[in-house]
PDB file of C-alpha atoms in Angstrom:
ATOM      1  CA  THR G 407       0.000   0.000   0.000  1.00 44.00           C
ATOM      2  CA  PHE G 408       1.397   3.362  -1.045  1.00 48.00           C
ATOM      3  CA  ILE G 409       0.625   6.601   0.782  1.00 50.00           C
ATOM      4  CA  ASN G 410       0.943   9.921  -1.024  1.00 49.00           C
ATOM      5  CA  ILE G 411       2.529  12.585   1.191  1.00 49.00           C
ATOM      6  CA  SER G 412       2.164  16.088  -0.201  1.00 50.00           C
ATOM      7  CA  THR G 413       0.919  19.548   0.614  1.00 52.00           C
ATOM      8  CA  GLY G 414      -2.145  18.824  -1.516  1.00 65.00           C
ATOM      9  CA  PHE G 415      -4.826  19.747   0.981  1.00 84.00           C
ATOM     10  CA  MET G 416      -4.904  22.420   3.614  1.00 88.00           C
ATOM     11  CA  PHE G 417      -5.566  21.946   7.305  1.00 91.00           C
ATOM     12  CA  ASP G 418      -4.964  23.697  10.583  1.00 92.00           C
ATOM     13  CA  ILE G 419      -4.637  22.672  14.237  1.00 93.00           C
ATOM     14  CA  THR G 420      -5.984  24.051  17.474  1.00 91.00           C
ATOM     15  CA  PRO G 421      -4.893  25.264  20.005  1.00 92.00           C
ATOM     16  CA  LYS G 422      -1.607  27.037  19.216  1.00 91.00           C
ATOM     17  CA  SER G 423      -0.726  27.562  22.868  1.00 88.00           C
ATOM     18  CA  ALA G 424      -0.476  25.396  25.992  1.00 92.00           C
ATOM     19  CA  LEU G 425       0.312  25.608  29.678  1.00 92.00           C
ATOM     20  CA  ILE G 426       3.401  23.937  31.111  1.00 92.00           C
ATOM     21  CA  GLY G 427       2.734  20.455  32.408  1.00 89.00           C
ATOM     22  CA  GLN G 428      -0.934  20.417  31.446  1.00 88.00           C
ATOM     23  CA  PRO G 429      -2.225  17.653  29.115  1.00 89.00           C
ATOM     24  CA  THR G 430      -3.486  19.533  26.071  1.00 91.00           C
ATOM     25  CA  LYS G 431      -5.777  18.081  23.404  1.00 92.00           C
ATOM     26  CA  PHE G 432      -4.633  19.139  19.941  1.00 95.00           C
ATOM     27  CA  LYS G 433      -7.045  18.732  17.039  1.00 94.00           C
ATOM     28  CA  ILE G 434      -6.806  18.980  13.251  1.00 94.00           C
ATOM     29  CA  THR G 435      -9.361  21.392  11.819  1.00 91.00           C
ATOM     30  CA  GLY G 436     -10.540  22.309   8.337  1.00 87.00           C
ATOM     31  CA  VAL G 437     -10.589  18.742   6.984  1.00 89.00           C
ATOM     32  CA  ASN G 438     -11.892  15.276   7.890  1.00 91.00           C
ATOM     33  CA  VAL G 439      -9.034  12.901   8.571  1.00 93.00           C
ATOM     34  CA  SER G 440      -8.816   9.127   9.113  1.00 93.00           C
ATOM     35  CA  SER G 441      -5.494   9.224  10.973  1.00 94.00           C
ATOM     36  CA  SER G 442      -2.688  11.550  11.958  1.00 95.00           C
ATOM     37  CA  SER G 443       0.911  11.604  13.140  1.00 96.00           C
ATOM     38  CA  TRP G 444       2.318  14.317  15.390  1.00 97.00           C
ATOM     39  CA  ASP G 445       6.035  15.022  15.840  1.00 96.00           C
ATOM     40  CA  PHE G 446       6.601  17.063  18.978  1.00 95.00           C
ATOM     41  CA  GLU G 447      10.265  17.836  18.258  1.00 89.00           C
ATOM     42  CA  GLY G 448      11.262  14.181  18.158  1.00 92.00           C
ATOM     43  CA  GLU G 449       8.520  12.595  20.243  1.00 93.00           C
ATOM     44  CA  ILE G 450       6.050  10.943  17.868  1.00 94.00           C
ATOM     45  CA  LYS G 451       2.369  10.522  18.702  1.00 94.00           C
ATOM     46  CA  SER G 452       0.124   8.584  16.311  1.00 94.00           C
ATOM     47  CA  SER G 453      -3.653   8.750  16.298  1.00 94.00           C
ATOM     48  CA  SER G 454      -6.486   6.946  14.509  1.00 94.00           C
ATOM     49  CA  SER G 455      -8.264  10.292  14.363  1.00 94.00           C
ATOM     50  CA  GLY G 456      -7.299  13.937  14.089  1.00 94.00           C
ATOM     51  CA  GLU G 457      -6.791  14.376  17.829  1.00 94.00           C
ATOM     52  CA  VAL G 458      -3.894  13.780  20.206  1.00 95.00           C
ATOM     53  CA  VAL G 459      -3.094  14.700  23.816  1.00 93.00           C
ATOM     54  CA  TYR G 460       0.362  15.949  24.758  1.00 93.00           C
ATOM     55  CA  SER G 461       2.055  17.655  27.723  1.00 92.00           C
ATOM     56  CA  PHE G 462       4.959  20.105  27.434  1.00 93.00           C
ATOM     57  CA  THR G 463       7.319  20.192  30.405  1.00 90.00           C
ATOM     58  CA  ALA G 464       9.030  23.522  29.852  1.00 89.00           C
ATOM     59  CA  GLN G 465       8.308  27.039  28.663  1.00 89.00           C
ATOM     60  CA  GLY G 466       9.136  28.032  25.078  1.00 91.00           C
ATOM     61  CA  ASP G 467       8.078  27.868  21.436  1.00 93.00           C
ATOM     62  CA  TYR G 468       7.898  24.342  19.986  1.00 95.00           C
ATOM     63  CA  GLU G 469       7.758  23.294  16.337  1.00 95.00           C
ATOM     64  CA  VAL G 470       5.218  20.537  15.776  1.00 96.00           C
ATOM     65  CA  THR G 471       5.097  18.612  12.496  1.00 96.00           C
ATOM     66  CA  VAL G 472       1.727  17.058  11.664  1.00 96.00           C
ATOM     67  CA  ILE G 473       0.897  14.511   8.958  1.00 94.00           C
ATOM     68  CA  ALA G 474      -2.844  14.304   8.272  1.00 94.00           C
ATOM     69  CA  THR G 475      -4.299  11.418   6.217  1.00 93.00           C
ATOM     70  CA  ASN G 476      -7.779  11.643   4.698  1.00 90.00           C
ATOM     71  CA  ASN G 477     -10.266   8.931   3.710  1.00 86.00           C
ATOM     72  CA  LYS G 478      -8.699   8.719   0.224  1.00 86.00           C
ATOM     73  CA  ASN G 479      -5.401   7.667   1.817  1.00 88.00           C
ATOM     74  CA  GLU G 480      -3.876  10.990   0.791  1.00 88.00           C
ATOM     75  CA  SER G 481      -1.589  12.678   3.274  1.00 91.00           C
ATOM     76  CA  SER G 482      -0.535  16.250   3.796  1.00 92.00           C
ATOM     77  CA  ILE G 483       2.259  17.523   6.039  1.00 92.00           C
ATOM     78  CA  LYS G 484       2.439  20.880   7.811  1.00 93.00           C
ATOM     79  CA  LYS G 485       4.500  22.500  10.567  1.00 93.00           C
ATOM     80  CA  PHE G 486       3.089  24.627  13.370  1.00 95.00           C
ATOM     81  CA  THR G 487       4.519  26.600  16.291  1.00 94.00           C
ATOM     82  CA  ILE G 488       3.063  25.997  19.740  1.00 94.00           C
ATOM     83  CA  SER G 489       3.734  28.594  22.411  1.00 92.00           C
ATOM     84  CA  VAL G 490       4.086  27.103  25.885  1.00 93.00           C
ATOM     85  CA  GLY G 491       4.353  29.466  28.797  1.00 86.00           C
ATOM     86  CA  ASN G 492       2.885  31.558  31.574  1.00 89.00           C
ATOM     87  CA  PRO G 493       4.383  29.684  34.552  1.00 93.00           C
ATOM     88  CA  LYS G 494       1.976  31.317  37.018  1.00 93.00           C
ATOM     89  CA  GLU G 495      -1.148  30.156  35.158  1.00 92.00           C
ATOM     90  CA  SER G 496       0.457  26.755  34.548  1.00 92.00           C
ATOM     91  CA  ALA G 497       1.272  26.314  38.223  1.00 93.00           C
ATOM     92  CA  ASN G 498      -2.182  27.376  39.373  1.00 93.00           C
ATOM     93  CA  ALA G 499      -3.936  25.100  36.852  1.00 91.00           C
ATOM     94  CA  THR G 500      -1.737  22.143  37.804  1.00 91.00           C
ATOM     95  CA  ILE G 501      -2.335  22.657  41.541  1.00 94.00           C
ATOM     96  CA  ILE G 502      -6.096  22.628  40.946  1.00 93.00           C
ATOM     97  CA  GLU G 503      -5.791  19.529  38.743  1.00 91.00           C
ATOM     98  CA  TYR G 504      -3.632  17.686  41.282  1.00 94.00           C
ATOM     99  CA  GLU G 505      -6.063  18.485  44.112  1.00 96.00           C
ATOM    100  CA  LYS G 506      -8.827  16.835  42.072  1.00 95.00           C
ATOM    101  CA  ARG G 507      -6.629  13.829  41.281  1.00 94.00           C
ATOM    102  CA  ILE G 508      -5.568  13.251  44.895  1.00 96.00           C
ATOM    103  CA  SER G 509      -9.175  13.477  46.061  1.00 95.00           C
ATOM    104  CA  ASN G 510     -10.178  10.988  43.382  1.00 95.00           C
ATOM    105  CA  LEU G 511      -7.278   8.652  44.261  1.00 95.00           C
ATOM    106  CA  THR G 512      -8.244   8.695  47.940  1.00 94.00           C
ATOM    107  CA  LYS G 513     -11.824   7.696  47.094  1.00 95.00           C
ATOM    108  CA  GLN G 514     -10.713   4.971  44.690  1.00 95.00           C
ATOM    109  CA  ILE G 515      -8.236   3.449  47.165  1.00 95.00           C
ATOM    110  CA  LYS G 516     -10.834   3.430  49.950  1.00 94.00           C
ATOM    111  CA  ALA G 517     -13.207   1.485  47.694  1.00 94.00           C
ATOM    112  CA  PHE G 518     -10.905  -1.550  47.734  1.00 94.00           C
ATOM    113  CA  PRO G 519     -11.071  -4.187  50.510  1.00 95.00           C
ATOM    114  CA  GLU G 520      -8.799  -3.359  53.437  1.00 95.00           C
ATOM    115  CA  TRP G 521      -6.159  -6.029  52.690  1.00 96.00           C
ATOM    116  CA  ILE G 522      -5.831  -4.800  49.086  1.00 96.00           C
ATOM    117  CA  LYS G 523      -5.956  -1.122  50.073  1.00 95.00           C
ATOM    118  CA  LYS G 524      -2.893  -1.550  52.292  1.00 93.00           C
ATOM    119  CA  GLU G 525      -0.837  -2.864  49.373  1.00 94.00           C
ATOM    120  CA  ILE G 526      -1.977  -0.107  47.003  1.00 95.00           C
ATOM    121  CA  GLU G 527      -1.033   2.513  49.590  1.00 93.00           C
ATOM    122  CA  LYS G 528       2.533   1.177  49.609  1.00 91.00           C
ATOM    123  CA  SER G 529       2.811   2.213  45.952  1.00 90.00           C
ATOM    124  CA  ILE G 530       0.562   5.271  46.029  1.00 93.00           C
ATOM    125  CA  ASP G 531       0.550   7.205  49.286  1.00 92.00           C
ATOM    126  CA  ALA G 532      -2.249   9.722  48.757  1.00 92.00           C
ATOM    127  CA  ASP G 533      -1.649  11.334  52.160  1.00 92.00           C
ATOM    128  CA  SER G 534       2.008  11.946  51.320  1.00 94.00           C
ATOM    129  CA  LEU G 535       1.044  13.364  47.920  1.00 95.00           C
ATOM    130  CA  ASN G 536      -1.423  15.694  49.602  1.00 95.00           C
ATOM    131  CA  SER G 537       1.220  16.897  52.092  1.00 96.00           C
ATOM    132  CA  SER G 538       3.687  17.577  49.266  1.00 96.00           C
ATOM    133  CA  LEU G 539       1.049  19.498  47.338  1.00 96.00           C
ATOM    134  CA  LYS G 540       0.247  21.657  50.360  1.00 97.00           C
ATOM    135  CA  GLN G 541       3.916  22.620  50.636  1.00 97.00           C
ATOM    136  CA  ILE G 542       4.045  23.482  46.937  1.00 96.00           C
ATOM    137  CA  LYS G 543       0.896  25.597  47.314  1.00 97.00           C
ATOM    138  CA  GLU G 544       2.671  27.574  50.032  1.00 97.00           C
ATOM    139  CA  ASP G 545       5.604  28.093  47.685  1.00 97.00           C
ATOM    140  CA  PHE G 546       3.156  29.255  45.000  1.00 96.00           C
ATOM    141  CA  ASP G 547       1.541  31.754  47.358  1.00 96.00           C
ATOM    142  CA  ASN G 548       4.978  33.117  48.260  1.00 97.00           C
ATOM    143  CA  SER G 549       6.147  33.405  44.639  1.00 95.00           C
ATOM    144  CA  ALA G 550       6.674  36.805  43.080  1.00 95.00           C
ATOM    145  CA  THR G 551       8.732  36.359  39.923  1.00 93.00           C
ATOM    146  CA  GLU G 552       8.378  34.256  36.782  1.00 89.00           C
ATOM    147  CA  GLU G 553      11.393  32.248  37.940  1.00 91.00           C
ATOM    148  CA  ASP G 554       9.641  31.504  41.246  1.00 94.00           C
ATOM    149  CA  TYR G 555       6.564  30.236  39.422  1.00 92.00           C
ATOM    150  CA  SER G 556       8.729  28.159  37.078  1.00 89.00           C
ATOM    151  CA  ASP G 557      10.292  26.487  40.130  1.00 92.00           C
ATOM    152  CA  VAL G 558       6.805  25.687  41.402  1.00 93.00           C
ATOM    153  CA  VAL G 559       5.906  24.124  38.034  1.00 91.00           C
ATOM    154  CA  ASP G 560       9.055  21.985  38.172  1.00 89.00           C
ATOM    155  CA  SER G 561       8.151  20.794  41.671  1.00 93.00           C
ATOM    156  CA  LEU G 562       4.645  19.904  40.511  1.00 91.00           C
ATOM    157  CA  LEU G 563       5.916  17.947  37.523  1.00 86.00           C
ATOM    158  CA  ASP G 564       8.254  15.988  39.808  1.00 88.00           C
ATOM    159  CA  MET G 565       5.232  14.795  41.811  1.00 88.00           C
ATOM    160  CA  ASN G 566       3.762  12.754  38.935  1.00 82.00           C
ATOM    161  CA  VAL G 567       0.299  12.410  40.490  1.00 90.00           C
ATOM    162  CA  PRO G 568      -1.656   9.582  38.808  1.00 92.00           C
ATOM    163  CA  LEU G 569      -4.947  10.318  37.078  1.00 89.00           C
ATOM    164  CA  GLY G 570      -6.536   7.375  38.855  1.00 93.00           C
ATOM    165  CA  ILE G 571      -6.524   3.662  39.554  1.00 94.00           C
ATOM    166  CA  LYS G 572      -8.299   1.031  37.502  1.00 92.00           C
ATOM    167  CA  VAL G 573      -8.534  -2.722  36.967  1.00 92.00           C
ATOM    168  CA  SER G 574      -6.779  -3.022  33.612  1.00 88.00           C
ATOM    169  CA  ASN G 575      -7.082  -6.758  33.082  1.00 90.00           C
ATOM    170  CA  SER G 576      -9.282  -9.465  34.565  1.00 94.00           C
ATOM    171  CA  GLY G 577     -10.696 -12.890  33.877  1.00 96.00           C
ATOM    172  CA  THR G 578     -10.925 -16.529  34.937  1.00 96.00           C
ATOM    173  CA  LEU G 579      -8.754 -19.412  33.749  1.00 96.00           C
ATOM    174  CA  PRO G 580      -8.291 -23.015  34.869  1.00 95.00           C
ATOM    175  CA  ILE G 581      -5.155 -23.952  36.772  1.00 94.00           C
ATOM    176  CA  GLU G 582      -4.127 -26.189  33.872  1.00 91.00           C
ATOM    177  CA  VAL G 583      -2.951 -23.166  31.834  1.00 91.00           C
ATOM    178  CA  GLY G 584       0.199 -22.997  33.940  1.00 88.00           C
ATOM    179  CA  LEU G 585       1.051 -26.688  34.150  1.00 86.00           C
ATOM    180  CA  ASP G 586       3.802 -26.417  31.524  1.00 86.00           C
ATOM    181  CA  ASN G 587       5.701 -24.130  33.918  1.00 91.00           C
ATOM    182  CA  ILE G 588       5.462 -26.201  37.094  1.00 93.00           C
ATOM    183  CA  ASP G 589       8.555 -26.823  39.204  1.00 95.00           C
ATOM    184  CA  VAL G 590       8.453 -30.461  40.344  1.00 95.00           C
ATOM    185  CA  SER G 591      11.334 -29.888  42.764  1.00 95.00           C
ATOM    186  CA  TYR G 592       8.705 -28.523  45.190  1.00 96.00           C
ATOM    187  CA  ILE G 593       6.836 -31.814  45.506  1.00 95.00           C
ATOM    188  CA  GLU G 594      10.139 -33.702  45.482  1.00 95.00           C
ATOM    189  CA  GLN G 595      11.244 -31.753  48.550  1.00 95.00           C
ATOM    190  CA  ILE G 596       7.927 -32.248  50.352  1.00 95.00           C
ATOM    191  CA  SER G 597       7.997 -35.973  49.521  1.00 94.00           C
ATOM    192  CA  ASN G 598      11.673 -36.294  50.409  1.00 93.00           C
ATOM    193  CA  GLU G 599      11.953 -38.211  47.171  1.00 90.00           C
ATOM    194  CA  GLU G 600      13.579 -37.458  43.816  1.00 88.00           C
ATOM    195  CA  ALA G 601      11.800 -38.628  40.665  1.00 83.00           C
ATOM    196  CA  GLU G 602      13.772 -40.577  38.076  1.00 84.00           C
ATOM    197  CA  ASP G 603      11.978 -38.854  35.190  1.00 88.00           C
ATOM    198  CA  GLU G 604      10.716 -35.287  35.722  1.00 89.00           C
ATOM    199  CA  GLU G 605       8.618 -35.297  32.550  1.00 90.00           C
ATOM    200  CA  GLU G 606       6.808 -38.428  33.671  1.00 91.00           C
ATOM    201  CA  LEU G 607       6.325 -36.858  37.087  1.00 93.00           C
ATOM    202  CA  LYS G 608       4.750 -33.792  35.462  1.00 92.00           C
ATOM    203  CA  LYS G 609       2.367 -35.985  33.452  1.00 91.00           C
ATOM    204  CA  SER G 610       1.375 -37.894  36.588  1.00 93.00           C
ATOM    205  CA  ILE G 611       0.745 -34.661  38.495  1.00 93.00           C
ATOM    206  CA  MET G 612      -1.439 -33.338  35.676  1.00 91.00           C
ATOM    207  CA  ALA G 613      -3.442 -36.559  35.466  1.00 91.00           C
ATOM    208  CA  TRP G 614      -3.893 -36.822  39.253  1.00 92.00           C
ATOM    209  CA  SER G 615      -4.847 -33.151  39.584  1.00 91.00           C
ATOM    210  CA  TYR G 616      -7.442 -33.353  36.807  1.00 90.00           C
ATOM    211  CA  GLU G 617      -8.979 -36.455  38.394  1.00 91.00           C
ATOM    212  CA  ASN G 618      -9.122 -35.069  41.925  1.00 92.00           C
ATOM    213  CA  TYR G 619      -9.563 -31.288  41.654  1.00 93.00           C
ATOM    214  CA  GLU G 620     -11.250 -28.559  39.668  1.00 94.00           C
ATOM    215  CA  VAL G 621      -9.483 -25.238  40.123  1.00 96.00           C
ATOM    216  CA  ASP G 622     -10.510 -21.950  38.545  1.00 97.00           C
ATOM    217  CA  ILE G 623      -8.302 -18.892  39.049  1.00 97.00           C
ATOM    218  CA  ASP G 624      -9.820 -15.408  38.999  1.00 97.00           C
ATOM    219  CA  PHE G 625      -7.290 -12.663  38.314  1.00 97.00           C
ATOM    220  CA  GLU G 626      -7.241  -8.889  38.012  1.00 96.00           C
ATOM    221  CA  THR G 627      -4.453  -6.388  37.486  1.00 96.00           C
ATOM    222  CA  ILE G 628      -4.716  -3.111  39.405  1.00 96.00           C
ATOM    223  CA  THR G 629      -3.088  -0.256  37.504  1.00 95.00           C
ATOM    224  CA  ALA G 630      -2.232   3.386  38.143  1.00 94.00           C
ATOM    225  CA  VAL G 631      -2.939   5.625  35.148  1.00 90.00           C
ATOM    226  CA  SER G 632      -0.760   8.690  34.588  1.00 84.00           C
ATOM    227  CA  ASP G 633      -0.687  11.291  31.827  1.00 74.00           C
ATOM    228  CA  SER G 634       1.685   9.324  29.624  1.00 69.00           C
ATOM    229  CA  GLU G 635       1.573   5.704  30.774  1.00 78.00           C
ATOM    230  CA  GLU G 636      -0.064   2.978  32.816  1.00 86.00           C
ATOM    231  CA  ASN G 637       1.846   1.386  35.686  1.00 90.00           C
ATOM    232  CA  SER G 638       0.720  -2.008  36.992  1.00 93.00           C
ATOM    233  CA  LEU G 639       0.723  -1.947  40.801  1.00 95.00           C
ATOM    234  CA  LEU G 640      -0.276  -5.507  41.656  1.00 96.00           C
ATOM    235  CA  THR G 641      -2.128  -8.599  40.501  1.00 97.00           C
ATOM    236  CA  LYS G 642      -4.839 -10.235  42.604  1.00 97.00           C
ATOM    237  CA  PHE G 643      -5.463 -13.966  42.354  1.00 98.00           C
ATOM    238  CA  SER G 644      -8.336 -15.994  43.761  1.00 98.00           C
ATOM    239  CA  PHE G 645      -8.034 -19.800  43.603  1.00 97.00           C
ATOM    240  CA  ASP G 646     -11.455 -21.463  43.700  1.00 97.00           C
ATOM    241  CA  ILE G 647     -10.478 -25.012  44.665  1.00 96.00           C
ATOM    242  CA  LYS G 648     -13.146 -27.707  44.346  1.00 94.00           C
ATOM    243  CA  ARG G 649     -12.272 -31.216  45.450  1.00 92.00           C
ATOM    244  CA  LYS G 650     -13.880 -33.858  43.229  1.00 88.00           C
ATOM    245  CA  LYS G 651     -13.169 -36.785  45.536  1.00 82.00           C
ATOM    246  CA  ASP G 652     -11.120 -37.718  48.578  1.00 77.00           C
ATOM    247  CA  GLY G 653      -7.600 -38.196  47.283  1.00 66.00           C
ATOM    248  CA  GLY G 654      -5.866 -37.844  50.614  1.00 80.00           C
ATOM    249  CA  THR G 655      -3.527 -35.027  51.647  1.00 88.00           C
ATOM    250  CA  ALA G 656      -2.483 -32.734  48.803  1.00 94.00           C
ATOM    251  CA  TYR G 657      -0.533 -29.514  48.431  1.00 96.00           C
ATOM    252  CA  LEU G 658      -1.048 -26.354  46.399  1.00 97.00           C
ATOM    253  CA  PHE G 659       2.256 -25.076  45.028  1.00 97.00           C
ATOM    254  CA  ILE G 660       2.820 -21.517  43.776  1.00 97.00           C
ATOM    255  CA  GLY G 661       5.992 -20.742  41.864  1.00 95.00           C
ATOM    256  CA  TYR G 662       6.641 -17.463  43.620  1.00 95.00           C
ATOM    257  CA  PRO G 663       8.670 -16.585  46.757  1.00 96.00           C
ATOM    258  CA  ILE G 664       6.561 -16.540  49.912  1.00 96.00           C
ATOM    259  CA  GLU G 665       7.963 -13.156  51.002  1.00 96.00           C
ATOM    260  CA  GLU G 666       6.621 -11.558  47.809  1.00 95.00           C
ATOM    261  CA  ILE G 667       3.062 -12.853  48.227  1.00 97.00           C
ATOM    262  CA  ARG G 668       0.427 -11.110  50.350  1.00 97.00           C
ATOM    263  CA  PHE G 669      -2.300 -13.567  51.360  1.00 98.00           C
ATOM    264  CA  LYS G 670      -5.768 -12.363  52.332  1.00 97.00           C
ATOM    265  CA  ASN G 671      -5.895 -14.787  55.246  1.00 97.00           C
ATOM    266  CA  ALA G 672      -3.565 -17.216  56.973  1.00 96.00           C
ATOM    267  CA  TYR G 673      -3.738 -20.436  54.981  1.00 96.00           C
ATOM    268  CA  GLY G 674      -0.803 -22.177  56.632  1.00 96.00           C
ATOM    269  CA  GLU G 675       1.455 -21.132  53.739  1.00 97.00           C
ATOM    270  CA  LYS G 676       5.082 -22.233  53.916  1.00 97.00           C
ATOM    271  CA  GLU G 677       8.280 -21.779  51.937  1.00 96.00           C
ATOM    272  CA  VAL G 678       9.646 -24.470  49.636  1.00 95.00           C
ATOM    273  CA  ASP G 679      12.836 -23.610  47.724  1.00 91.00           C
ATOM    274  CA  SER G 680      11.991 -20.459  45.727  1.00 92.00           C
ATOM    275  CA  GLY G 681       8.256 -21.161  45.893  1.00 96.00           C
ATOM    276  CA  THR G 682       5.337 -21.425  48.299  1.00 97.00           C
ATOM    277  CA  TYR G 683       3.044 -24.267  49.291  1.00 97.00           C
ATOM    278  CA  ILE G 684      -0.178 -24.758  51.233  1.00 97.00           C
ATOM    279  CA  ALA G 685      -1.464 -28.050  52.604  1.00 95.00           C
ATOM    280  CA  LEU G 686      -5.054 -28.475  51.442  1.00 93.00           C
ATOM    281  CA  GLY G 687      -7.806 -29.771  53.689  1.00 79.00           C
ATOM    282  CA  GLY G 688     -10.512 -32.203  52.717  1.00 74.00           C
ATOM    283  CA  GLU G 689     -13.024 -29.504  51.855  1.00 81.00           C
ATOM    284  CA  SER G 690     -13.239 -27.165  48.884  1.00 85.00           C
ATOM    285  CA  GLN G 691     -11.778 -23.755  49.628  1.00 93.00           C
ATOM    286  CA  THR G 692     -10.840 -20.341  48.224  1.00 96.00           C
ATOM    287  CA  ILE G 693      -7.334 -18.937  48.528  1.00 97.00           C
ATOM    288  CA  GLU G 694      -6.734 -15.266  47.694  1.00 98.00           C
ATOM    289  CA  PHE G 695      -3.468 -13.367  47.441  1.00 98.00           C
ATOM    290  CA  LEU G 696      -1.692 -10.415  45.852  1.00 97.00           C
ATOM    291  CA  ILE G 697       1.615 -10.107  44.041  1.00 96.00           C
ATOM    292  CA  ASN G 698       3.193  -6.674  43.583  1.00 93.00           C
ATOM    293  CA  ASP G 699       3.802  -7.217  39.893  1.00 90.00           C
ATOM    294  CA  ASP G 700       1.967  -7.613  36.600  1.00 91.00           C
ATOM    295  CA  ILE G 701       2.066 -11.380  36.312  1.00 92.00           C
ATOM    296  CA  GLU G 702       0.120 -13.898  34.229  1.00 92.00           C
ATOM    297  CA  ILE G 703      -1.444 -17.047  35.680  1.00 93.00           C
ATOM    298  CA  GLU G 704       0.858 -19.139  33.489  1.00 93.00           C
ATOM    299  CA  GLU G 705       3.889 -17.563  35.152  1.00 93.00           C
ATOM    300  CA  LEU G 706       2.777 -18.751  38.593  1.00 94.00           C
ATOM    301  CA  GLY G 707       3.333 -22.379  37.608  1.00 94.00           C
ATOM    302  CA  ALA G 708       0.696 -23.339  40.178  1.00 96.00           C
ATOM    303  CA  TYR G 709      -0.245 -26.983  40.671  1.00 96.00           C
ATOM    304  CA  ILE G 710      -1.769 -29.412  43.146  1.00 95.00           C
ATOM    305  CA  SER G 711      -0.141 -32.712  43.985  1.00 95.00           C
ATOM    306  CA  PRO G 712       0.006 -35.354  46.699  1.00 94.00           C
ATOM    307  CA  GLU G 713       3.321 -36.829  47.756  1.00 94.00           C
ATOM    308  CA  ILE G 714       5.107 -38.624  44.922  1.00 93.00           C
ATOM    309  CA  SER G 715       4.412 -42.055  46.418  1.00 91.00           C
ATOM    310  CA  LYS G 716       0.670 -41.452  45.877  1.00 90.00           C
ATOM    311  CA  LEU G 717       1.118 -40.811  42.150  1.00 88.00           C
ATOM    312  CA  ALA G 718       0.969 -43.437  39.423  1.00 73.00           C
ATOM    313  CA  ILE G 719       4.225 -42.802  37.559  1.00 63.00           C
ATOM    314  CA  GLU G 720       4.898 -44.887  34.467  1.00 51.00           C
ATOM    315  CA  GLU G 721       8.366 -46.354  34.498  1.00 48.00           C
ATOM    316  CA  ASP G 722      10.591 -46.567  31.444  1.00 44.00           C
ATOM    317  CA  ILE G 723      10.926 -50.290  30.762  1.00 37.00           C
ATOM    318  CA  SER G 724      12.596 -49.961  27.379  1.00 38.00           C
ATOM    319  CA  PRO G 725      15.788 -52.015  26.953  1.00 38.00           C
TER     320      PRO G 725
END
């Protein structure tokens, strides 16, 4: 597919000015476009429309190059100058914006269950953000020169207050999705027995687990959203463990260090090598925990197994 780039059709953009540190929505006017590309002096922003949001971090005049593409797949390129300035107005607008964000963050964090809220607060301390903003407001009130207000803007930009918190990813998958990543050394240590063939041991674990348990894992990733990016704070997992029949004592293994897991309740969790295990009772149960990372279910390498002696492991009888 070839795209014609020319100055064949005219267009304009709005606005031509912006405040320091404030996300500004720029829009192509005078023509209907199907897509656009914006070059903010080396930082490229692409859009499937004629709009884009961008924040300037310093005062000055900036040259912005815009490529607009219409429905006929024709493109036109133009350059514009954006004036970024007025530190006092920028500082005042940012203070007001940050006050709204911190208030919103506080409400969003409080909406989570207490055990999850505590972990979020370790990454986003709304009270600390509010204290810092109060100090900056005092500096703003005591400012007199453009340089003073510019210093206030710099302090505000250093705060990087998130827009909000959201659940960016969620769903339910069976425990079997992570069986390819299981670490059989965990059950070997618990059993005090080393398997002759790890692949056969894995197959036996899978077969035994499928016969004795049904496990669905609910997951959700909690993310902080900023002006330019999304930062995953933690992933919540909920193991819904249903026992199909009495297969004796079994263990849930999680391929993650115990010190990096925050369990909702005390489940009798213990350390095993670089992982974690929980002895399962005879009843069905739910086990919930958090990990301070963006991690997929497959990466947990979770599995359920009895001691090796209770598994039917096929032996290699080839000559």
